């Protein structure tokens, strides 16, 4: 990922229509919107729209612990959003979660990165191989994003928001399975474990648990960058 690229440059520079998703246009079923629209809402929507888009994006690119062709380019946009000032300080509405207070948008995006990278990690590969399935091209593509994701996630281990720190700690552990990143493990794994153990008091174990909003407003304006 070009660290200088804006989220919108990554969105417009990808031919999303050619990439398979689990739900949405081109999928067999589901009411999920196109991935590029969901990413644009995450970049420039209001919090209620962003909460819905976060759920839909997970369904489109990471349904049932799996990845697809759109996952790797989408997760790189998510990483770019984590770097962009537009996502700083954004809180998703508490009514969309089973455990208030409101959750930071950046924490939600970090949770998606963690989910995706766990699902292409060692344990997932070993389980698939037991049933005769080698890593798919989509899984290999996601693995190739891990160094770029790592650079973003590592910086958020020091975020002042405890929810963001905790989500970053959870996300960085599967990233360190990458051979290129493994040398960082001795320094970062104990730190990540300490952060993860210091669970914010207002969050039960297993958060976040996003409740699907009943409806979402459409969003078509281009982001301001």
mmCIF file of C-alpha atoms in Angstrom:
data_model
loop_
_atom_site.group_PDB
_atom_site.id
_atom_site.type_symbol
_atom_site.label_atom_id
_atom_site.label_comp_id
_atom_site.label_asym_id
_atom_site.label_seq_id
_atom_site.Cartn_x
_atom_site.Cartn_y
_atom_site.Cartn_z
ATOM 1 C CA UNK A 1 0.000 0.000 0.000
ATOM 2 C CA UNK A 2 1.241 3.466 -0.896
ATOM 3 C CA UNK A 3 1.226 5.222 2.486
ATOM 4 C CA UNK A 4 0.698 8.544 0.712
ATOM 5 C CA UNK A 5 -2.449 7.319 -1.060
ATOM 6 C CA UNK A 6 -5.724 8.672 0.294
ATOM 7 C CA UNK A 7 -8.670 6.385 0.936
ATOM 8 C CA UNK A 8 -10.484 7.842 -2.063
ATOM 9 C CA UNK A 9 -7.501 7.217 -4.357
ATOM 10 C CA UNK A 10 -7.474 3.574 -3.298
ATOM 11 C CA UNK A 11 -11.242 3.286 -3.750
ATOM 12 C CA UNK A 12 -11.350 4.861 -7.208
ATOM 13 C CA UNK A 13 -8.185 3.077 -8.319
ATOM 14 C CA UNK A 14 -9.711 -0.389 -7.845
ATOM 15 C CA UNK A 15 -12.029 -2.129 -10.300
ATOM 16 C CA UNK A 16 -14.424 -3.431 -7.656
ATOM 17 C CA UNK A 17 -16.885 -4.770 -10.182
ATOM 18 C CA UNK A 18 -14.414 -7.486 -11.198
ATOM 19 C CA UNK A 19 -13.856 -8.731 -7.647
ATOM 20 C CA UNK A 20 -15.960 -11.422 -6.001
ATOM 21 C CA UNK A 21 -17.744 -10.695 -2.720
ATOM 22 C CA UNK A 22 -19.826 -12.877 -0.396
ATOM 23 C CA UNK A 23 -22.911 -10.640 -0.441
ATOM 24 C CA UNK A 24 -23.897 -7.699 -2.574
ATOM 25 C CA UNK A 25 -23.922 -7.022 -6.319
ATOM 26 C CA UNK A 26 -22.536 -10.077 -8.071
ATOM 27 C CA UNK A 27 -23.285 -12.368 -5.135
ATOM 28 C CA UNK A 28 -26.059 -14.923 -4.954
ATOM 29 C CA UNK A 29 -28.032 -13.230 -2.212
ATOM 30 C CA UNK A 30 -28.048 -10.468 0.321
ATOM 31 C CA UNK A 31 -28.831 -6.773 0.484
ATOM 32 C CA UNK A 32 -25.262 -5.603 0.991
ATOM 33 C CA UNK A 33 -24.245 -2.557 -1.013
ATOM 34 C CA UNK A 34 -21.193 -2.483 -3.317
ATOM 35 C CA UNK A 35 -17.871 -2.532 -1.477
ATOM 36 C CA UNK A 36 -16.722 0.782 -2.937
ATOM 37 C CA UNK A 37 -19.922 2.447 -1.666
ATOM 38 C CA UNK A 38 -19.470 0.961 1.793
ATOM 39 C CA UNK A 39 -15.878 2.182 1.956
ATOM 40 C CA UNK A 40 -16.968 5.649 0.862
ATOM 41 C CA UNK A 41 -19.596 5.731 3.615
ATOM 42 C CA UNK A 42 -16.946 4.707 6.153
ATOM 43 C CA UNK A 43 -14.783 7.548 4.888
ATOM 44 C CA UNK A 44 -17.352 10.289 4.750
ATOM 45 C CA UNK A 45 -20.683 9.181 6.205
ATOM 46 C CA UNK A 46 -22.255 10.165 9.486
ATOM 47 C CA UNK A 47 -21.774 7.763 12.421
ATOM 48 C CA UNK A 48 -25.102 5.956 12.025
ATOM 49 C CA UNK A 49 -24.311 5.290 8.359
ATOM 50 C CA UNK A 50 -20.780 4.209 9.222
ATOM 51 C CA UNK A 51 -22.033 1.678 11.773
ATOM 52 C CA UNK A 52 -24.256 0.053 9.166
ATOM 53 C CA UNK A 53 -21.476 0.162 6.543
ATOM 54 C CA UNK A 54 -19.026 -1.528 8.932
ATOM 55 C CA UNK A 55 -21.424 -4.440 9.383
ATOM 56 C CA UNK A 56 -22.147 -4.749 5.653
ATOM 57 C CA UNK A 57 -18.462 -4.605 4.759
ATOM 58 C CA UNK A 58 -17.727 -7.486 7.113
ATOM 59 C CA UNK A 59 -20.479 -9.531 5.456
ATOM 60 C CA UNK A 60 -19.175 -8.698 1.974
ATOM 61 C CA UNK A 61 -15.481 -9.467 2.510
ATOM 62 C CA UNK A 62 -15.192 -11.647 5.643
ATOM 63 C CA UNK A 63 -18.346 -13.737 5.906
ATOM 64 C CA UNK A 64 -18.153 -16.807 8.162
ATOM 65 C CA UNK A 65 -14.398 -16.620 8.752
ATOM 66 C CA UNK A 66 -13.595 -16.578 5.034
ATOM 67 C CA UNK A 67 -12.050 -14.098 2.607
ATOM 68 C CA UNK A 68 -12.716 -13.410 -1.054
ATOM 69 C CA UNK A 69 -11.221 -11.484 -3.969
ATOM 70 C CA UNK A 70 -12.367 -8.102 -2.677
ATOM 71 C CA UNK A 71 -10.969 -8.624 0.801
ATOM 72 C CA UNK A 72 -7.344 -7.632 0.230
ATOM 73 C CA UNK A 73 -7.970 -4.330 -1.597
ATOM 74 C CA UNK A 74 -10.812 -3.449 0.798
ATOM 75 C CA UNK A 75 -8.721 -4.056 3.910
ATOM 76 C CA UNK A 76 -6.005 -1.785 2.518
ATOM 77 C CA UNK A 77 -8.599 0.972 2.225
ATOM 78 C CA UNK A 78 -9.576 0.282 5.832
ATOM 79 C CA UNK A 79 -5.933 0.738 6.815
ATOM 80 C CA UNK A 80 -5.802 4.037 4.919
ATOM 81 C CA UNK A 81 -8.941 5.164 6.745
ATOM 82 C CA UNK A 82 -7.231 4.460 10.056
ATOM 83 C CA UNK A 83 -4.475 6.891 9.054
ATOM 84 C CA UNK A 84 -6.828 9.564 7.772
ATOM 85 C CA UNK A 85 -7.778 12.499 10.033
ATOM 86 C CA UNK A 86 -11.435 12.130 9.014
ATOM 87 C CA UNK A 87 -11.796 9.020 11.220
ATOM 88 C CA UNK A 88 -10.160 10.523 14.316
ATOM 89 C CA UNK A 89 -12.561 10.963 17.193
ATOM 90 C CA UNK A 90 -15.574 9.488 15.364
ATOM 91 C CA UNK A 91 -17.877 7.536 17.694
ATOM 92 C CA UNK A 92 -20.466 5.076 16.424
ATOM 93 C CA UNK A 93 -23.917 5.305 18.045
ATOM 94 C CA UNK A 94 -24.294 3.367 21.276
ATOM 95 C CA UNK A 95 -27.728 2.069 20.269
ATOM 96 C CA UNK A 96 -26.093 -0.087 17.577
ATOM 97 C CA UNK A 97 -24.140 -2.041 20.177
ATOM 98 C CA UNK A 98 -25.032 -4.422 22.949
ATOM 99 C CA UNK A 99 -22.603 -2.732 25.331
ATOM 100 C CA UNK A 100 -22.517 1.089 25.477
ATOM 101 C CA UNK A 101 -20.954 3.661 25.622
ATOM 102 C CA UNK A 102 -20.321 4.471 21.931
ATOM 103 C CA UNK A 103 -17.450 2.710 20.210
ATOM 104 C CA UNK A 104 -14.795 4.561 18.218
ATOM 105 C CA UNK A 105 -14.982 4.012 14.468
ATOM 106 C CA UNK A 106 -11.267 3.268 14.472
ATOM 107 C CA UNK A 107 -11.795 0.455 16.995
ATOM 108 C CA UNK A 108 -14.440 -1.073 14.728
ATOM 109 C CA UNK A 109 -12.090 -0.880 11.725
ATOM 110 C CA UNK A 110 -9.282 -2.471 13.730
ATOM 111 C CA UNK A 111 -11.599 -5.314 14.715
ATOM 112 C CA UNK A 112 -12.243 -5.978 11.025
ATOM 113 C CA UNK A 113 -8.512 -6.067 10.305
ATOM 114 C CA UNK A 114 -8.020 -8.496 13.174
ATOM 115 C CA UNK A 115 -10.845 -10.744 11.988
ATOM 116 C CA UNK A 116 -9.578 -10.861 8.415
ATOM 117 C CA UNK A 117 -5.972 -11.588 9.359
ATOM 118 C CA UNK A 118 -6.913 -14.298 11.849
ATOM 119 C CA UNK A 119 -8.850 -16.012 9.084
ATOM 120 C CA UNK A 120 -5.733 -16.279 6.881
ATOM 121 C CA UNK A 121 -3.387 -17.223 9.723
ATOM 122 C CA UNK A 122 -1.617 -20.418 10.710
ATOM 123 C CA UNK A 123 -4.515 -21.982 12.614
ATOM 124 C CA UNK A 124 -6.963 -21.346 9.777
ATOM 125 C CA UNK A 125 -4.535 -22.795 7.238
ATOM 126 C CA UNK A 126 -3.895 -25.908 9.307
ATOM 127 C CA UNK A 127 -7.615 -26.498 9.685
ATOM 128 C CA UNK A 128 -8.223 -26.103 5.936
ATOM 129 C CA UNK A 129 -5.350 -28.391 5.009
ATOM 130 C CA UNK A 130 -6.769 -31.158 7.195
ATOM 131 C CA UNK A 131 -9.703 -31.177 4.803
ATOM 132 C CA UNK A 132 -7.477 -31.023 1.725
ATOM 133 C CA UNK A 133 -7.758 -27.295 0.994
ATOM 134 C CA UNK A 134 -4.551 -25.320 0.321
ATOM 135 C CA UNK A 135 -4.529 -21.513 0.746
ATOM 136 C CA UNK A 136 -6.655 -19.829 -1.915
ATOM 137 C CA UNK A 137 -5.447 -16.917 -4.081
ATOM 138 C CA UNK A 138 -7.684 -14.612 -2.022
ATOM 139 C CA UNK A 139 -6.063 -15.800 1.210
ATOM 140 C CA UNK A 140 -2.573 -15.337 -0.216
ATOM 141 C CA UNK A 141 -3.518 -11.825 -1.353
ATOM 142 C CA UNK A 142 -4.651 -10.911 2.164
ATOM 143 C CA UNK A 143 -1.439 -12.308 3.638
ATOM 144 C CA UNK A 144 0.515 -10.038 1.296
ATOM 145 C CA UNK A 145 -1.173 -7.011 2.903
ATOM 146 C CA UNK A 146 0.055 -7.823 6.415
ATOM 147 C CA UNK A 147 3.193 -5.636 6.394
ATOM 148 C CA UNK A 148 1.162 -2.614 5.286
ATOM 149 C CA UNK A 149 -1.517 -3.319 7.877
ATOM 150 C CA UNK A 150 1.096 -3.765 10.585
ATOM 151 C CA UNK A 151 2.503 -0.273 10.098
ATOM 152 C CA UNK A 152 -0.922 1.212 10.772
ATOM 153 C CA UNK A 153 -1.977 -1.055 13.630
ATOM 154 C CA UNK A 154 1.305 -0.674 15.525
ATOM 155 C CA UNK A 155 0.905 3.108 15.661
ATOM 156 C CA UNK A 156 -2.523 2.747 17.291
ATOM 157 C CA UNK A 157 -1.210 0.715 20.235
ATOM 158 C CA UNK A 158 -0.492 4.107 21.820
ATOM 159 C CA UNK A 159 -3.850 5.713 21.044
ATOM 160 C CA UNK A 160 -5.359 7.591 23.985
ATOM 161 C CA UNK A 161 -8.729 5.850 23.472
ATOM 162 C CA UNK A 162 -8.670 2.567 25.451
ATOM 163 C CA UNK A 163 -11.047 0.864 22.997
ATOM 164 C CA UNK A 164 -8.736 1.682 20.080
ATOM 165 C CA UNK A 165 -5.670 0.488 22.002
ATOM 166 C CA UNK A 166 -7.391 -2.759 22.889
ATOM 167 C CA UNK A 167 -8.575 -3.378 19.315
ATOM 168 C CA UNK A 168 -5.078 -2.629 18.015
ATOM 169 C CA UNK A 169 -3.597 -5.129 20.454
ATOM 170 C CA UNK A 170 -6.015 -7.799 19.275
ATOM 171 C CA UNK A 171 -5.301 -7.015 15.629
ATOM 172 C CA UNK A 172 -1.525 -6.978 15.818
ATOM 173 C CA UNK A 173 -1.117 -10.531 17.116
ATOM 174 C CA UNK A 174 -2.198 -12.345 13.910
ATOM 175 C CA UNK A 175 -0.196 -9.881 11.829
ATOM 176 C CA UNK A 176 2.984 -11.016 13.572
ATOM 177 C CA UNK A 177 2.588 -14.465 12.015
ATOM 178 C CA UNK A 178 3.931 -12.958 8.801
ATOM 179 C CA UNK A 179 7.588 -14.030 8.321
ATOM 180 C CA UNK A 180 8.597 -10.460 7.547
ATOM 181 C CA UNK A 181 7.038 -9.221 10.768
ATOM 182 C CA UNK A 182 7.997 -12.085 13.079
ATOM 183 C CA UNK A 183 11.162 -10.301 14.328
ATOM 184 C CA UNK A 184 8.903 -7.687 15.952
ATOM 185 C CA UNK A 185 7.185 -10.380 18.004
ATOM 186 C CA UNK A 186 9.490 -10.501 21.062
ATOM 187 C CA UNK A 187 9.011 -6.788 21.666
ATOM 188 C CA UNK A 188 5.385 -6.368 20.653
ATOM 189 C CA UNK A 189 3.611 -9.542 21.763
ATOM 190 C CA UNK A 190 4.087 -8.981 25.535
ATOM 191 C CA UNK A 191 3.020 -5.372 25.074
ATOM 192 C CA UNK A 192 -0.060 -6.360 23.086
ATOM 193 C CA UNK A 193 -0.977 -9.008 25.658
ATOM 194 C CA UNK A 194 -0.702 -6.453 28.466
ATOM 195 C CA UNK A 195 -2.939 -3.991 26.611
ATOM 196 C CA UNK A 196 -5.475 -6.700 25.760
ATOM 197 C CA UNK A 197 -5.541 -7.891 29.373
ATOM 198 C CA UNK A 198 -6.388 -4.366 30.545
ATOM 199 C CA UNK A 199 -9.887 -4.574 29.054
ATOM 200 C CA UNK A 200 -11.803 -1.316 29.369
ATOM 201 C CA UNK A 201 -14.148 -1.705 32.314
ATOM 202 C CA UNK A 202 -17.216 -0.770 30.307
ATOM 203 C CA UNK A 203 -16.603 -3.519 27.711
ATOM 204 C CA UNK A 204 -17.452 -7.174 28.411
ATOM 205 C CA UNK A 205 -15.222 -9.817 26.919
ATOM 206 C CA UNK A 206 -16.064 -10.520 23.324
ATOM 207 C CA UNK A 207 -16.968 -6.941 22.367
ATOM 208 C CA UNK A 208 -17.728 -5.349 20.006
ATOM 209 C CA UNK A 209 -21.023 -6.937 19.027
ATOM 210 C CA UNK A 210 -22.605 -4.768 16.372
ATOM 211 C CA UNK A 211 -26.377 -4.891 16.146
ATOM 212 C CA UNK A 212 -27.565 -4.453 12.571
ATOM 213 C CA UNK A 213 -29.449 -1.150 12.287
ATOM 214 C CA UNK A 214 -32.961 -1.513 10.925
ATOM 215 C CA UNK A 215 -32.278 0.757 7.984
ATOM 216 C CA UNK A 216 -29.463 2.773 6.462
ATOM 217 C CA UNK A 217 -29.535 6.031 4.595
ATOM 218 C CA UNK A 218 -28.035 6.086 1.138
ATOM 219 C CA UNK A 219 -24.839 8.035 0.683
ATOM 220 C CA UNK A 220 -23.507 9.121 -2.647
ATOM 221 C CA UNK A 221 -21.526 12.328 -2.092
ATOM 222 C CA UNK A 222 -17.782 12.037 -2.766
ATOM 223 C CA UNK A 223 -15.467 12.404 0.233
ATOM 224 C CA UNK A 224 -13.655 15.740 0.619
ATOM 225 C CA UNK A 225 -10.174 14.614 -0.433
#
